[in-house]
Every structure is written in C-alpha cells, then in structure tokens.
Coordinates of C-alpha atoms in Angstrom, one line a residue:
M1 CA 9.3 4.0 -18.2
I2 CA 8.2 7.2 -16.3
D3 CA 8.4 10.4 -18.4
S4 CA 10.1 12.3 -15.8
T5 CA 8.6 16.3 -16.9
G6 CA 5.5 15.4 -15.1
Y7 CA 3.8 14.0 -12.2
T8 CA 3.0 10.0 -11.1
Y9 CA 0.2 8.5 -9.7
C10 CA 1.9 5.2 -8.0
H11 CA -1.1 3.0 -7.5
E12 CA -4.0 2.8 -10.1
H13 CA -5.9 0.9 -12.1
L14 CA -7.4 1.8 -15.6
H15 CA -9.3 -2.2 -16.5
I16 CA -10.0 -4.4 -13.5
D17 CA -13.0 -6.5 -13.1
L18 CA -13.2 -7.8 -9.4
S19 CA -16.8 -8.4 -10.8
P20 CA -17.2 -12.2 -10.6
Q21 CA -15.6 -12.1 -6.7
K22 CA -17.7 -9.8 -5.2
G23 CA -20.8 -9.9 -7.1
D24 CA -20.8 -6.3 -8.4
V25 CA -20.9 -4.6 -11.8
D26 CA -19.3 -1.7 -10.3
C27 CA -16.5 -3.4 -9.6
R28 CA -15.8 -3.9 -13.3
L29 CA -14.0 -0.6 -14.7
D30 CA -13.7 -0.9 -18.3
Q31 CA -15.9 2.5 -19.9
Y32 CA -13.4 3.3 -22.4
Q33 CA -14.7 6.7 -23.0
L34 CA -14.8 8.2 -19.6
L35 CA -11.3 6.6 -18.9
C36 CA -10.2 8.6 -21.6
D37 CA -11.7 11.5 -20.5
E38 CA -10.5 10.9 -17.0
M39 CA -6.8 10.3 -18.7
N40 CA -6.9 14.2 -20.7
A41 CA -7.9 15.8 -17.8
L42 CA -5.3 14.7 -16.1
Q43 CA -3.0 15.4 -18.3
D44 CA -4.2 19.1 -18.4
R45 CA -3.0 19.0 -14.4
G46 CA 0.8 18.2 -15.3
V47 CA 0.1 14.2 -14.6
R48 CA 2.1 12.2 -17.3
N49 CA 2.2 8.8 -15.6
I50 CA 0.1 6.2 -14.7
V51 CA 1.4 3.0 -12.4
E52 CA -1.6 0.5 -13.1
V53 CA -1.4 -2.1 -11.2
T54 CA -3.9 -4.5 -12.0
N55 CA -2.4 -8.2 -12.4
S56 CA -3.4 -11.6 -13.9
F57 CA -6.8 -12.8 -12.6
M58 CA -7.8 -9.1 -11.6
G59 CA -8.8 -8.4 -15.1
R60 CA -5.9 -7.1 -16.4
N61 CA -6.6 -5.8 -20.7
P62 CA -3.5 -5.0 -21.6
Q63 CA -5.4 -3.7 -25.5
F64 CA -7.5 -1.6 -23.6
I65 CA -4.1 0.1 -22.1
E66 CA -2.5 0.4 -25.4
N67 CA -5.9 2.0 -27.1
L68 CA -5.7 4.4 -24.1
I69 CA -2.2 5.0 -24.4
N70 CA -2.8 6.1 -27.9
D71 CA -5.8 8.0 -28.3
T72 CA -4.7 9.9 -24.7
G73 CA -0.9 9.7 -25.0
I74 CA -0.8 9.1 -21.1
N75 CA 2.2 7.0 -20.4
V76 CA 1.4 3.7 -18.5
L77 CA 3.6 1.3 -16.2
L78 CA 1.9 -2.1 -15.9
S79 CA 2.3 -4.8 -13.6
T80 CA 2.8 -8.3 -13.4
G81 CA 2.5 -10.9 -10.2
F82 CA -1.1 -12.4 -8.3
Y83 CA -2.8 -10.0 -6.0
I84 CA -3.8 -11.8 -2.6
E85 CA -6.6 -15.0 -1.3
G86 CA -9.7 -15.2 -3.4
F87 CA -8.3 -13.6 -6.6
F88 CA -6.2 -16.5 -7.2
P89 CA -6.0 -18.9 -10.3
D90 CA -6.3 -22.6 -9.0
S91 CA -3.4 -23.3 -11.2
L92 CA -1.3 -20.7 -8.8
Y93 CA -1.6 -23.3 -5.4
T94 CA 0.5 -26.0 -7.2
M95 CA 3.0 -23.9 -8.9
S96 CA 6.5 -23.6 -7.3
V97 CA 7.8 -20.3 -6.3
E98 CA 10.3 -20.4 -9.4
E99 CA 7.4 -21.1 -11.8
I100 CA 5.6 -18.0 -10.6
A101 CA 8.7 -15.9 -11.2
Q102 CA 9.5 -17.3 -14.1
G103 CA 6.1 -16.0 -15.3
M104 CA 7.0 -12.9 -13.6
I105 CA 10.1 -12.1 -15.5
K106 CA 8.8 -13.5 -19.0
E107 CA 6.1 -10.4 -19.2
I108 CA 8.6 -8.3 -18.2
E109 CA 11.1 -9.4 -20.5
T110 CA 9.0 -10.4 -23.7
G111 CA 5.8 -8.7 -22.7
I112 CA 2.3 -9.2 -21.9
D113 CA 0.2 -12.3 -24.1
G114 CA -1.7 -10.5 -26.9
S115 CA -0.1 -7.3 -26.8
S116 CA 2.7 -5.3 -27.1
L117 CA 3.5 -4.0 -23.9
K118 CA 5.6 -5.6 -21.1
A119 CA 5.3 -5.1 -17.7
S120 CA 7.5 -2.4 -15.8
V121 CA 6.4 -3.8 -12.0
I122 CA 6.3 -6.4 -9.7
G123 CA 2.6 -5.7 -8.6
E124 CA 0.0 -5.4 -6.6
I125 CA 1.1 -8.5 -5.1
G126 CA -0.3 -8.8 -1.7
S127 CA -1.2 -10.0 1.8
S128 CA -5.0 -10.8 3.7
E129 CA -6.3 -8.3 6.3
N130 CA -4.1 -9.7 9.8
G131 CA -2.8 -12.4 7.6
F132 CA -0.3 -13.5 5.3
T133 CA -1.2 -16.9 3.7
D134 CA 1.5 -19.6 2.8
T135 CA 0.6 -18.8 -1.4
E136 CA 0.6 -14.8 -1.1
K137 CA 3.7 -15.4 0.8
K138 CA 5.0 -17.7 -1.8
V139 CA 3.7 -14.8 -4.8
F140 CA 6.0 -12.4 -2.5
R141 CA 9.4 -14.9 -2.7
A142 CA 8.5 -15.5 -6.2
G143 CA 8.7 -11.3 -6.8
A144 CA 11.4 -11.1 -5.1
I145 CA 13.4 -13.3 -7.6
A146 CA 12.2 -11.7 -10.5
H147 CA 13.0 -8.3 -9.2
L148 CA 16.5 -9.9 -8.5
E149 CA 16.2 -11.2 -12.3
T150 CA 14.8 -8.0 -13.7
G151 CA 15.6 -5.0 -11.9
R152 CA 12.1 -4.0 -11.9
P153 CA 10.5 -2.4 -8.8
I154 CA 7.6 -4.2 -6.2
S155 CA 4.3 -2.4 -5.2
T156 CA 2.7 -4.4 -3.0
H157 CA -1.0 -4.6 -1.0
Q158 CA -1.8 -4.4 2.3
S159 CA -5.4 -5.3 2.8
M160 CA -6.8 -2.1 5.4
S161 CA -2.8 -1.2 6.2
T162 CA -2.1 -4.3 7.8
M163 CA 0.9 -6.7 7.5
G164 CA 2.8 -4.4 5.6
K165 CA 6.1 -5.3 8.0
A166 CA 5.7 -8.7 7.1
Q167 CA 5.5 -7.8 3.7
I168 CA 8.9 -6.3 4.5
E169 CA 10.6 -9.2 6.7
L170 CA 9.5 -11.5 4.5
L171 CA 11.6 -9.1 1.3
Q172 CA 14.4 -8.8 3.5
S173 CA 14.7 -12.4 3.8
C174 CA 14.4 -12.8 0.2
N175 CA 17.6 -10.0 -0.3
V176 CA 15.5 -7.8 -1.6
P177 CA 16.9 -4.1 -1.6
M178 CA 14.6 -1.4 0.5
N179 CA 14.8 1.3 -1.9
K180 CA 13.2 -0.9 -4.7
V181 CA 9.8 -1.8 -2.5
T182 CA 7.3 0.5 -2.3
I183 CA 4.0 -0.7 0.3
G184 CA 1.0 -0.4 -0.6
H185 CA -2.0 1.1 1.5
C186 CA -0.4 3.1 4.2
D187 CA -3.1 5.4 4.8
L188 CA -6.2 3.5 5.7
R189 CA -6.1 3.6 9.3
D190 CA -3.9 5.4 12.5
N191 CA -1.5 3.7 12.2
L192 CA 2.2 6.5 12.1
D193 CA 4.3 4.0 14.0
D194 CA 4.1 1.1 11.7
I195 CA 4.7 3.8 8.7
V196 CA 7.9 5.4 10.5
W197 CA 9.2 1.7 11.2
M198 CA 9.1 0.8 7.6
L199 CA 10.3 4.0 6.3
D200 CA 13.1 3.2 8.7
Q201 CA 13.7 0.0 6.9
G202 CA 14.6 2.2 3.5
C203 CA 11.4 1.5 1.7
Y204 CA 8.9 3.9 -0.3
V205 CA 5.3 4.0 1.0
Q206 CA 2.2 5.2 -0.6
F207 CA -1.1 6.9 0.5
D208 CA -3.2 5.4 -2.7
T209 CA -6.7 5.5 -1.0
I210 CA -6.6 9.5 -1.6
G211 CA -10.7 10.3 -1.8
K212 CA -11.6 6.7 0.1
N213 CA -13.2 9.1 3.1
S214 CA -15.3 5.6 4.0
Y215 CA -12.5 4.1 5.1
Y216 CA -10.5 6.8 6.5
P217 CA -11.1 10.7 6.3
D218 CA -8.8 12.9 3.7
T219 CA -7.7 15.3 6.9
R220 CA -6.5 12.4 9.0
R221 CA -4.0 11.7 5.8
A222 CA -2.8 15.0 5.6
E223 CA -2.3 15.5 9.0
S224 CA -0.3 12.2 8.9
L225 CA 1.7 13.7 5.4
R226 CA 2.4 16.9 7.5
I227 CA 4.3 14.6 10.4
L228 CA 6.1 12.4 7.8
C229 CA 7.2 15.6 5.8
E230 CA 8.3 17.2 8.9
R231 CA 10.2 14.8 9.8
G232 CA 12.3 14.1 6.4
Y233 CA 10.5 11.5 5.4
A234 CA 9.3 13.3 1.9
E235 CA 12.0 11.4 0.0
Q236 CA 9.9 8.0 0.4
I237 CA 6.2 8.6 -0.2
M238 CA 4.2 8.7 -2.9
L239 CA 0.4 9.6 -3.7
S240 CA -2.5 7.7 -5.8
M241 CA -6.0 7.4 -5.6
D242 CA -6.5 3.9 -6.4
I243 CA -9.6 4.2 -8.1
T244 CA -11.3 0.4 -8.9
R245 CA -15.1 1.2 -9.4
R246 CA -17.1 2.8 -11.9
S247 CA -18.9 4.6 -9.8
H248 CA -15.3 6.1 -8.8
L249 CA -15.1 8.1 -12.1
K250 CA -16.1 11.5 -12.6
A251 CA -19.0 11.4 -14.7
N252 CA -20.7 8.7 -12.9
G253 CA -21.0 11.0 -9.9
G254 CA -17.7 9.9 -8.5
L255 CA -14.3 12.3 -7.4
G256 CA -12.6 11.1 -10.4
F257 CA -8.7 11.3 -10.8
S258 CA -8.2 14.9 -10.8
Y259 CA -9.7 15.2 -7.2
L260 CA -6.0 14.5 -5.7
I261 CA -5.1 17.6 -8.1
D262 CA -8.1 19.7 -7.7
E263 CA -9.0 19.0 -3.8
F264 CA -6.3 17.0 -2.1
L265 CA -3.5 18.9 -2.9
P266 CA -4.8 22.4 -1.8
L267 CA -5.7 20.8 1.3
L268 CA -2.3 19.6 1.8
K269 CA -0.7 23.0 1.4
Q270 CA -3.5 24.2 3.7
H271 CA -1.8 21.7 6.4
G272 CA 2.0 23.3 5.7
I273 CA 2.9 20.8 3.3
T274 CA 5.2 22.7 0.3
D275 CA 5.1 23.4 -3.3
H276 CA 8.7 21.3 -3.3
Q277 CA 7.3 18.5 -1.0
I278 CA 4.5 17.9 -3.1
S279 CA 6.5 17.9 -6.3
T280 CA 9.2 15.3 -4.0
M281 CA 6.1 13.0 -3.9
L282 CA 4.6 13.5 -7.0
Q283 CA 7.3 13.7 -9.2
A284 CA 10.9 13.5 -7.9
N285 CA 10.3 9.9 -6.3
P286 CA 7.5 7.8 -8.8
T287 CA 10.9 9.1 -11.2
R288 CA 13.5 7.3 -9.0
L289 CA 11.8 4.1 -7.9
F290 CA 9.8 3.2 -11.6
G291 CA 12.2 5.5 -14.4

C-alpha cells in the first residue's frame, strides 16, 4: 500500500524487457545497481512510492523488485494484467474474460508467483494507437471484473494519447466507478478537450511521460497543467516519467528519475502552479487512489 508521507510516481517501470518485440537491448531495463542509486536519490527528494506498472509478458520480475525494496527502502506497488496487442501471450487469445480476470484476482489476493509480493494495481492495460482490438477489450473487461472483486484501482495505457474516451466508455459499461480509474499517457499530444472530457467523467488522468520531449515538450505539458489546475482539476491529476530504457537512467546519460523533481517542478512553478497543487498531484491524489 501507499506510504502517504511522501510523493508517488504513478506510472513507472523498475524492471521491464520489451527488447524481444523491439529488437533493441536498450529496452531491457534491468541494471540493478543503477536503479538502486536512482531510488536512493528519489527518496532524498521526498519520493516514497513507485507504482510499477510492468505486468505479465512485459518482463515483470518480482524478485528483482523485492531486492530493490529491501536494499533501498523504496515502497513499490506491483501490477497485474496484460499490456497491448503485440505483447500478449498466445494463450490470451483463447482464454475467456472470466479466466483472465481470475488470473488477475489470484495475483492480487494470493500473490505473484515466485515472490512474497502481491499486485496492488490492475495495469497497465492498454489500447493500440487509434484503435482498440478485441483482445485488448477482453483484457479491460477482465480488469473490470477483477476490480469489482478486489477493489483495486485500474491504470491504463493510451498509445500516443489516443482512445482514452473509448477506454472510459468500456469501463463505464462494466460498472467500474470512475474514481477508481486512472487513464495513462494523456500528455503526448495536444488533446486538452479530450482530457477535460475524461476528467468530467470523474476519473484520474496521468501526465506520466514527463521528460520525453521528443514526443511532446515539457513546456507544453506545463502549460496544459496550468490550464487544468486553473479550471479546478488538480485533485484528479497525477505525475510520472514512464522510464522504460537503460538510456533513460542518469548514469547512462539520460534524464534519470529525479528529473521530475529537480527540473519539471520548477517549470510548473514558473507557470504559476502552486506548491499545494504540486503536493496534491504527487502526494494526495495517489494516496487516495492507490492507498
């Protein structure tokens, strides 16, 4: 569960391996000592929790996370579910919605095989760019069942900030309360109207690719957050960086996990966002949703 005394990064990966699909060893994030150093640096800056949204067939490694927790003291919430088309096991296509849901429920209630850890989050479950495949929808319906059975929150993945509305409408049709849902990757394109629509449904939204300026500049992220905070939505927004590659780590020449605190928060303040609003997005909101 969440340690409410500090900040939370709502969408991260501490061990992930997408290299088989992407053909690039950089997509295998597994450098243990460098990650320990990053987690220690984060804690020095007041970050206490990482919501780790790596699930089955993304390279989830619960033993690696157990060691990271033990060696650094960082609090990590693990996830259950399946990612997006292209990263599914063959077996998923023949499983029923109920069978998929029962697998999620087992990881939440009994634990993740090979470790002492249980999943706390149903995520990151996603949709493809500008489309929502039948199997992705099946995973969402299973996630809805798992949520209704366990009460654990649902965290989604939007490919390039698309399909968030469809995700919400599907979860609503499954009777999932919107205050238990957080929509991921809302900050990869100009889509303020979509974000406002989602917020008005009552869910949380994530500005969780902070630092990925090649996709969308942080100055625009900060401006969007300013507008949303001015309109009174601060209590439904959370922040993170979605670090997935070796090259994202500080020691390998990347921005590193601490960039959000060291660089992005001062940028938010330059845009008129207050300390209270920052604390709301990084501490109060994650505690309410994931607590």
